[in-house]
Short mmCIF file of C-alpha atoms in Angstrom, two decimals:
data_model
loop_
_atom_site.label_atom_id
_atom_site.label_comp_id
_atom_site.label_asym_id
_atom_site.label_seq_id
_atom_site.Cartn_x
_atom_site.Cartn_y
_atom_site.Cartn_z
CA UNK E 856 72.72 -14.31 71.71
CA UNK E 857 74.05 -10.43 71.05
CA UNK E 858 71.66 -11.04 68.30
CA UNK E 859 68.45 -11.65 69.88
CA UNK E 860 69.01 -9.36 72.73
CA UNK E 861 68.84 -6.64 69.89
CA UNK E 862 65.76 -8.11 68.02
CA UNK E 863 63.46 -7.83 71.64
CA UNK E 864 64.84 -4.06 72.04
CA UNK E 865 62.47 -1.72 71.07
CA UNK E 866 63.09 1.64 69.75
CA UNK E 867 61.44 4.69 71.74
CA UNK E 868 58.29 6.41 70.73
CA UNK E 869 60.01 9.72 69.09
CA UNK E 870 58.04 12.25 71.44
CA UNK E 871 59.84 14.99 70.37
CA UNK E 872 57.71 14.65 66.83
CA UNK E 873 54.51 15.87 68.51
CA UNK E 874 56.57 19.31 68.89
CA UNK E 875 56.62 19.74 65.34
CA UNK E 876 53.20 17.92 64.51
CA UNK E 877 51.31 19.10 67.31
CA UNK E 878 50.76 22.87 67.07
CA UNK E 879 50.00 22.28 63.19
CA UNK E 880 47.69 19.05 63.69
CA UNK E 881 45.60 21.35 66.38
CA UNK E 882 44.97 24.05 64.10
CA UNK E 883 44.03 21.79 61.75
CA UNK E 884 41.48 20.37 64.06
CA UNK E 885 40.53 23.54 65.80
CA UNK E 886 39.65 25.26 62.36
CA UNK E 887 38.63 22.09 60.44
CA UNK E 888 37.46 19.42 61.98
CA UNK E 889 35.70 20.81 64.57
CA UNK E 890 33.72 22.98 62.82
CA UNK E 891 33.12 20.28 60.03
CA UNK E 892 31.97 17.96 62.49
CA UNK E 893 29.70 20.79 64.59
CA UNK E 894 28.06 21.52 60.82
CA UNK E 895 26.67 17.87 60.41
CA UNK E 896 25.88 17.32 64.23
CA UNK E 897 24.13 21.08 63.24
CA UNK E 898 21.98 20.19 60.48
CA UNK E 899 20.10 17.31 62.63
CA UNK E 900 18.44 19.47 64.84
CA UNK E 901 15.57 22.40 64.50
CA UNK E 902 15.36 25.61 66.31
CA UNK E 903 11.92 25.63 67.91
CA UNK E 904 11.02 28.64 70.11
CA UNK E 905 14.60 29.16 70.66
CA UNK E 906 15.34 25.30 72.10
CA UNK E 907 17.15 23.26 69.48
CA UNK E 908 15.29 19.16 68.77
CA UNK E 909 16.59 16.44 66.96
CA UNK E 910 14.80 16.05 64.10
CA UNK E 911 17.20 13.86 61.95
CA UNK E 912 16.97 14.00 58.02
CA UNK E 913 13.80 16.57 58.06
CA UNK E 914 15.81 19.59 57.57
CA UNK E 915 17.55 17.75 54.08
CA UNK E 916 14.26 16.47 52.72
CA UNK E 917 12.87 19.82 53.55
CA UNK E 918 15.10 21.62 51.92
CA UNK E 919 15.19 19.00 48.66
CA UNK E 920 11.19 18.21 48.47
CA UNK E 921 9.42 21.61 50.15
CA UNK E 922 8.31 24.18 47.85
CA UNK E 923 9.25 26.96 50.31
CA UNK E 924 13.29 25.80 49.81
CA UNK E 925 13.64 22.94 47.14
CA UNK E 926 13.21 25.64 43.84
CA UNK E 927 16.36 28.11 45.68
CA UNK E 928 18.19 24.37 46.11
CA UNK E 929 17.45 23.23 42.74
CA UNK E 930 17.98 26.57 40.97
CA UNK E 931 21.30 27.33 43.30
CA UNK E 932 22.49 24.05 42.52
CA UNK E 933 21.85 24.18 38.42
CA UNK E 934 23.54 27.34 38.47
CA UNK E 935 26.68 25.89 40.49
CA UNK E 936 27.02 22.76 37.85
CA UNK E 937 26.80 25.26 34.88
CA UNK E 938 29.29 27.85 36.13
CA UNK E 939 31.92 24.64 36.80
CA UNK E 940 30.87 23.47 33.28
CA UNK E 941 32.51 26.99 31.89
CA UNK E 942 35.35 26.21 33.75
CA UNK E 943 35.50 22.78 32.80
CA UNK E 944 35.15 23.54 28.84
CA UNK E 945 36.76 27.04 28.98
CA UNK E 946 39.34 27.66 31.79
CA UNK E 947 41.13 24.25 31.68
CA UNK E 948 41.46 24.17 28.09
CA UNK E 949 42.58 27.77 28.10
CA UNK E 950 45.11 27.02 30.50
CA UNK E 951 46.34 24.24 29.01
CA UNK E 952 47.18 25.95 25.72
CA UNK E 953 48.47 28.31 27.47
CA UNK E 954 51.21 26.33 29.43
CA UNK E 955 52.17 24.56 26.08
CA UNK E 956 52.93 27.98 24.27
CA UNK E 957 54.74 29.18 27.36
CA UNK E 958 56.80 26.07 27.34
CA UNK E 959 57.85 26.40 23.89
CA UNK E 960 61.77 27.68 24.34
CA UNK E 961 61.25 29.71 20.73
CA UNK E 962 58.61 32.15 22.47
CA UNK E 963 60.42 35.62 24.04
CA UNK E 964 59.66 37.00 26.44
CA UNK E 965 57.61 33.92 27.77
CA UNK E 966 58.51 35.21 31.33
CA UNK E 967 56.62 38.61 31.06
CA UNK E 968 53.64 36.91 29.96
CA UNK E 969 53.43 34.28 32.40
CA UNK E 970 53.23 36.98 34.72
CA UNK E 971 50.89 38.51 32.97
CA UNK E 972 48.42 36.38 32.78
CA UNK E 973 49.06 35.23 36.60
CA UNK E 974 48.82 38.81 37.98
CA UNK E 975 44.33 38.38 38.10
CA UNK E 976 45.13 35.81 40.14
CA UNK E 977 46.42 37.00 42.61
CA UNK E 978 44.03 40.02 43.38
CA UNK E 979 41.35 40.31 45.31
CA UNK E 980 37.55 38.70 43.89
CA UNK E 981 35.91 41.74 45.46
CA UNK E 982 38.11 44.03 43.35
CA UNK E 983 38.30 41.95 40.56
CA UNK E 984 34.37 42.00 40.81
CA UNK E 985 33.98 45.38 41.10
CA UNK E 986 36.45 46.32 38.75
CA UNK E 987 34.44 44.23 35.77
CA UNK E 988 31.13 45.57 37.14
CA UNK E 989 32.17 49.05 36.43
CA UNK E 990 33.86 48.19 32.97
CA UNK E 991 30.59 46.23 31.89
CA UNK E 992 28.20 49.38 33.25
CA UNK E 993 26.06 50.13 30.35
CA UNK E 994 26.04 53.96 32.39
CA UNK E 995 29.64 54.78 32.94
CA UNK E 996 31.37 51.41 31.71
CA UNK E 997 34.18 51.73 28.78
CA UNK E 998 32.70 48.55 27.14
CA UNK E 999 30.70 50.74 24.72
CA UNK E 1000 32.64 52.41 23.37
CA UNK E 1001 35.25 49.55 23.07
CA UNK E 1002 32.95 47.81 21.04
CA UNK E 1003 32.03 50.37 19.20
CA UNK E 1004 35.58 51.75 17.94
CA UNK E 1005 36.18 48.25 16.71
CA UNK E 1006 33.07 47.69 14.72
CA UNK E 1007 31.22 45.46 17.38
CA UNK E 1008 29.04 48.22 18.62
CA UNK E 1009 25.55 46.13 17.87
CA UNK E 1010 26.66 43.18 20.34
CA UNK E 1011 27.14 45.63 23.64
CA UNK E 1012 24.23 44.76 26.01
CA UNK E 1013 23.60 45.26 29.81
CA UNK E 1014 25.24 41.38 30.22
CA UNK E 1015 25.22 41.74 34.03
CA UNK E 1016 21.47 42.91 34.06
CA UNK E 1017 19.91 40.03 31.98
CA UNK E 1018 18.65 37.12 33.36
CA UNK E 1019 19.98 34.76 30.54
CA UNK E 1020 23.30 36.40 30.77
CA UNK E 1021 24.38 37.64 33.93
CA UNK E 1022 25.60 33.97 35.21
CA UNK E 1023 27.47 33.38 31.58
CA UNK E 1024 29.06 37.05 32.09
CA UNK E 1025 30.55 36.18 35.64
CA UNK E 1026 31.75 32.72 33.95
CA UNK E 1027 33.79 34.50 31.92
CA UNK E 1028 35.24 36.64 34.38
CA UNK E 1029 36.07 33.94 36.88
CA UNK E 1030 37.50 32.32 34.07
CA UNK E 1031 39.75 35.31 32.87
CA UNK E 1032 41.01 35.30 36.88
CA UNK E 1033 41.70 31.93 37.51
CA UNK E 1034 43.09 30.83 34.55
CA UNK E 1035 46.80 31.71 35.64
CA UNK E 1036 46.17 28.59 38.12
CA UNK E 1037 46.05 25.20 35.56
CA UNK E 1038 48.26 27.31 33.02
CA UNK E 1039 51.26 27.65 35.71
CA UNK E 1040 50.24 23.48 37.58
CA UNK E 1041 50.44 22.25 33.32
CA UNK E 1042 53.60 24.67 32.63
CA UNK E 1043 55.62 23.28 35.63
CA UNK E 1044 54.29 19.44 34.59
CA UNK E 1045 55.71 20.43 30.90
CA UNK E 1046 59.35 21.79 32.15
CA UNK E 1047 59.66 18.83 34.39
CA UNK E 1048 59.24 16.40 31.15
CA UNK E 1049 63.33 15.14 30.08
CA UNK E 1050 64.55 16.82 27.02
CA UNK E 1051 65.91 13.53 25.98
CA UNK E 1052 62.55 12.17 24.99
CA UNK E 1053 61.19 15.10 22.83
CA UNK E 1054 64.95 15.12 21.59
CA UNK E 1055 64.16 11.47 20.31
CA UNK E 1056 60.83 11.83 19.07
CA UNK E 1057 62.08 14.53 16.80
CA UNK E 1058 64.99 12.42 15.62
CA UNK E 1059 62.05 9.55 14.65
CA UNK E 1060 60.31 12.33 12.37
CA UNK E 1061 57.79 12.94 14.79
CA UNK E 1062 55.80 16.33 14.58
CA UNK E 1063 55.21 19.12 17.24
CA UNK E 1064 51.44 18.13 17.04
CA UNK E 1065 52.45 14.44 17.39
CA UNK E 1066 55.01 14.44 19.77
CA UNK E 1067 52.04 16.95 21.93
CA UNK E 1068 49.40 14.15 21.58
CA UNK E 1069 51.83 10.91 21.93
CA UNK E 1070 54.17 12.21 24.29
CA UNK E 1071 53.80 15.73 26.39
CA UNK E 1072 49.67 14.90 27.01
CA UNK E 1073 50.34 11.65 28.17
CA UNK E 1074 52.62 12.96 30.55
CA UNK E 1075 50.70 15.62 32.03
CA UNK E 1076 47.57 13.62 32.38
CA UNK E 1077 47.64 12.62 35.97
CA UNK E 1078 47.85 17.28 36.36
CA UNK E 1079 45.20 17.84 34.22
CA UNK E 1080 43.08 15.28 36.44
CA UNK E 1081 44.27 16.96 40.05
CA UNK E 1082 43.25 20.44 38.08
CA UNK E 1083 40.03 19.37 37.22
CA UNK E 1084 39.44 18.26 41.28
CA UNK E 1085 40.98 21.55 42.14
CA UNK E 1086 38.67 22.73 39.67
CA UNK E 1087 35.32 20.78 40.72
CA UNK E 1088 35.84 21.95 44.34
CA UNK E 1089 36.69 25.41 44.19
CA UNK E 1090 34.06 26.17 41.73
CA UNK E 1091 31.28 24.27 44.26
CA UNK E 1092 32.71 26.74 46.92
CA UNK E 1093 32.14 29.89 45.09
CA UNK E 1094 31.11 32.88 46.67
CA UNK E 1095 32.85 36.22 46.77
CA UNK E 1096 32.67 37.02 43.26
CA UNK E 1097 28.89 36.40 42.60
CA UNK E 1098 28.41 38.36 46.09
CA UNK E 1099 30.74 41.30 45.19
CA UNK E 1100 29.15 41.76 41.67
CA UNK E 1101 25.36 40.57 42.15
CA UNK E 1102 25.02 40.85 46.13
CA UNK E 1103 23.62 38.06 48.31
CA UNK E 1104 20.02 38.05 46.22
CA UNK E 1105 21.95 36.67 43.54
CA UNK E 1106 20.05 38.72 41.08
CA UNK E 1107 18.91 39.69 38.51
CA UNK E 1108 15.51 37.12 39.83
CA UNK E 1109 18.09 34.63 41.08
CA UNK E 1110 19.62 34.05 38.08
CA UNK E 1111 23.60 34.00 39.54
CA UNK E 1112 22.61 32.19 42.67
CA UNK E 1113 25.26 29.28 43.43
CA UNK E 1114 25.07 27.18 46.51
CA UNK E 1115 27.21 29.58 48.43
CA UNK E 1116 25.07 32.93 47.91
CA UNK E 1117 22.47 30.09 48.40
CA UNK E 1118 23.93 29.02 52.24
CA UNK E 1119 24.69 32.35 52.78
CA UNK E 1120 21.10 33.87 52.58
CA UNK E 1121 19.63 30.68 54.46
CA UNK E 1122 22.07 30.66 57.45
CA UNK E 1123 22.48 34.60 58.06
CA UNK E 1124 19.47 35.90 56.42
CA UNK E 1125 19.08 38.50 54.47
CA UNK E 1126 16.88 41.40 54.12
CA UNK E 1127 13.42 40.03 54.54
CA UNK E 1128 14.45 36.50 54.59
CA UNK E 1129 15.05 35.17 58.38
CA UNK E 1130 18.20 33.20 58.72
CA UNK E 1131 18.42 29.49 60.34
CA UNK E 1132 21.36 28.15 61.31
CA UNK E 1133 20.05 24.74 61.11
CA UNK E 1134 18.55 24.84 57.54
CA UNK E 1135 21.93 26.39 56.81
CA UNK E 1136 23.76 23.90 58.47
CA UNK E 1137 21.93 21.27 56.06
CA UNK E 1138 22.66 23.51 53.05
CA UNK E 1139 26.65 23.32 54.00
CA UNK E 1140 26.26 19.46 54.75
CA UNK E 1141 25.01 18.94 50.92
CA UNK E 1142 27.36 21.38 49.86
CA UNK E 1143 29.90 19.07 51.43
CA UNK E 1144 28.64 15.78 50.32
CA UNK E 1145 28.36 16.89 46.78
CA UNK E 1146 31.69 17.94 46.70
CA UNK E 1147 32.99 15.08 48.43
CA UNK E 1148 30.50 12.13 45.84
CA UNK E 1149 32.20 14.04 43.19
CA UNK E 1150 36.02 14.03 44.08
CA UNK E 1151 35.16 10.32 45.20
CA UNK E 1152 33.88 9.38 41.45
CA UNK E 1153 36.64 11.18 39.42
CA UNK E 1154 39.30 9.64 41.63
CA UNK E 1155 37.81 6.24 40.98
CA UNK E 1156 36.64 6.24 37.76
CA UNK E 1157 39.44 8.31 36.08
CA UNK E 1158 42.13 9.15 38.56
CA UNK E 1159 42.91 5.37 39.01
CA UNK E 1160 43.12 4.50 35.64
CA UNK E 1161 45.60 6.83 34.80
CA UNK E 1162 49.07 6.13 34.45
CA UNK E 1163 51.88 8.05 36.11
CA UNK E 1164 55.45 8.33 34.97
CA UNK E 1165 58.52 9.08 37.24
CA UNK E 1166 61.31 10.72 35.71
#
């Protein structure tokens, strides 16, 4: 009977956990969902002589089918998948070398570099931006005569001033910032692996390069997939640097423009161009599904089918 009696009592709601989850759950949806949700509500209207209408899909096949805005989308959005395609190819790799030289307990002085190569990370884009802008100024920039004193003069060109080189340039330096990011997410992954195992793969004869490939890449799989999301995402959010460097025309002709320079010009305006918050409330709505398709594929085709070890 004592039994039963106990089995019918129910516990209390624990209130006091909406003290602790409460102030941080309404920022979240203050800053976040609210706006999020105000965006795609947003980009379903049209400003008409100042009165806003529901209009429904117009302002997303207008801005994917009208000649006025599809060839900024379609260029904007080109742009955006080859600038993640140098991070893809270049950064993660990078990084990932890297974190398995920094691992490596025969390297001094491993610390210092780490740090090293961390430090871009942690400064601002607009200074980083700047910073490069000046060193690459075929003017007063010390790229010159860098090149020159080694031999390499013949290659120095205005980079940042060509059409067909300007988006490759700002790659690079995006690339040379961020990189501290996968190398540190890999080098933690690679500490956190047992010494016991690479202890008995080099007892069976097995080779740093094999017991990399076999044993230490296997491992760190499942954070090479969350840095390529991290990756994907952040790279489809870009902004500040092409805006420090380049300015909000993107220039030179465009050439830099990435669906954030893109939203920024079509929301706020700029210079000649009027801004509409409605058009630009469509551009941020495809900004958002695109990201959203794409972390939805990789985590279903790849994420999923990779296996995770717990140590």
């Amino acid at each position: 009977m004592m039994f039963s009696k106990r089995t019918k009592e129910h516990k209390p709601f624990p209130w006091h956990l909406w003290g602790f989850l409460g102030p941080g759950l309404l920022i979240y949806l203050t800053f976040s969902v609210y706006p999020l949700l105000d965006t795609l509500i947003l980009s379903l209207y049209e400003e008409q002589a100042g009165q806003s209408e529901f209009v429904g899909l117009k302002n997303f096949i207008t801005l994917v089918t009208d000649e006025n805005w599809s060839s900024a989308f379609w260029n904007a959005l080109s742009n955006n998948l080859q600038f993640f395609a140098f991070h893809m190819l270049l950064q993660n790799p990078i990084g990932l070398l890297l974190a398995v030289l920094l691992s490596s307990p025969k390297l001094r002085l491993a610390s210092s570099y780490r740090t090293l190569i961390f430090m871009p990370t942690m400064l601002s884009v607009v200074i980083i931006g700047f910073v490069w802008q000046l060193i690459l100024s075929p003017i007063w920039g010390i790229s010159e005569e860098f090149l020159y004193s080694i031999g390499l003069g013949q290659y120095f060109d205005a980079w940042l001033g060509k059409e067909g080189s300007a988006l490759v340039t700002l790659s690079f330096i995006s690339v040379w910032q961020f990189v501290g990011i996968p190398m540190m997410l890999i080098y933690a992954t690679l500490l956190n692996i047992p010494d016991d195992i690479i202890d008995a793969s080099t007892v069976d004869g097995a080779s740093p390069m094999q017991t990399f490939f076999h044993i230490k890449l296997p491992l760190i799989l499942p954070t090479i997939a969350m840095v390529s999301i991290l990756t994907f995402v952040a790279n489809f959010n870009a902004f500040e640097l092409i805006y420090a460097v380049k300015g909000a025309l993107a220039g030179p002709n465009f050439s830099t423009d990435l669906l954030g320079t893109f939203f920024y010009r079509t929301f706020f305006g700029f210079q000649l161009q009027q801004g509409s918050s409605t058009m630009g409330a469509a551009v941020a709505t495809l900004m958002f599904l695109i990201i959203l398709v794409g972390v939805m594929l990789f985590l279903f085709f790849i994420q999923r089918r990779i296996q995770r070890f717990q140590f």
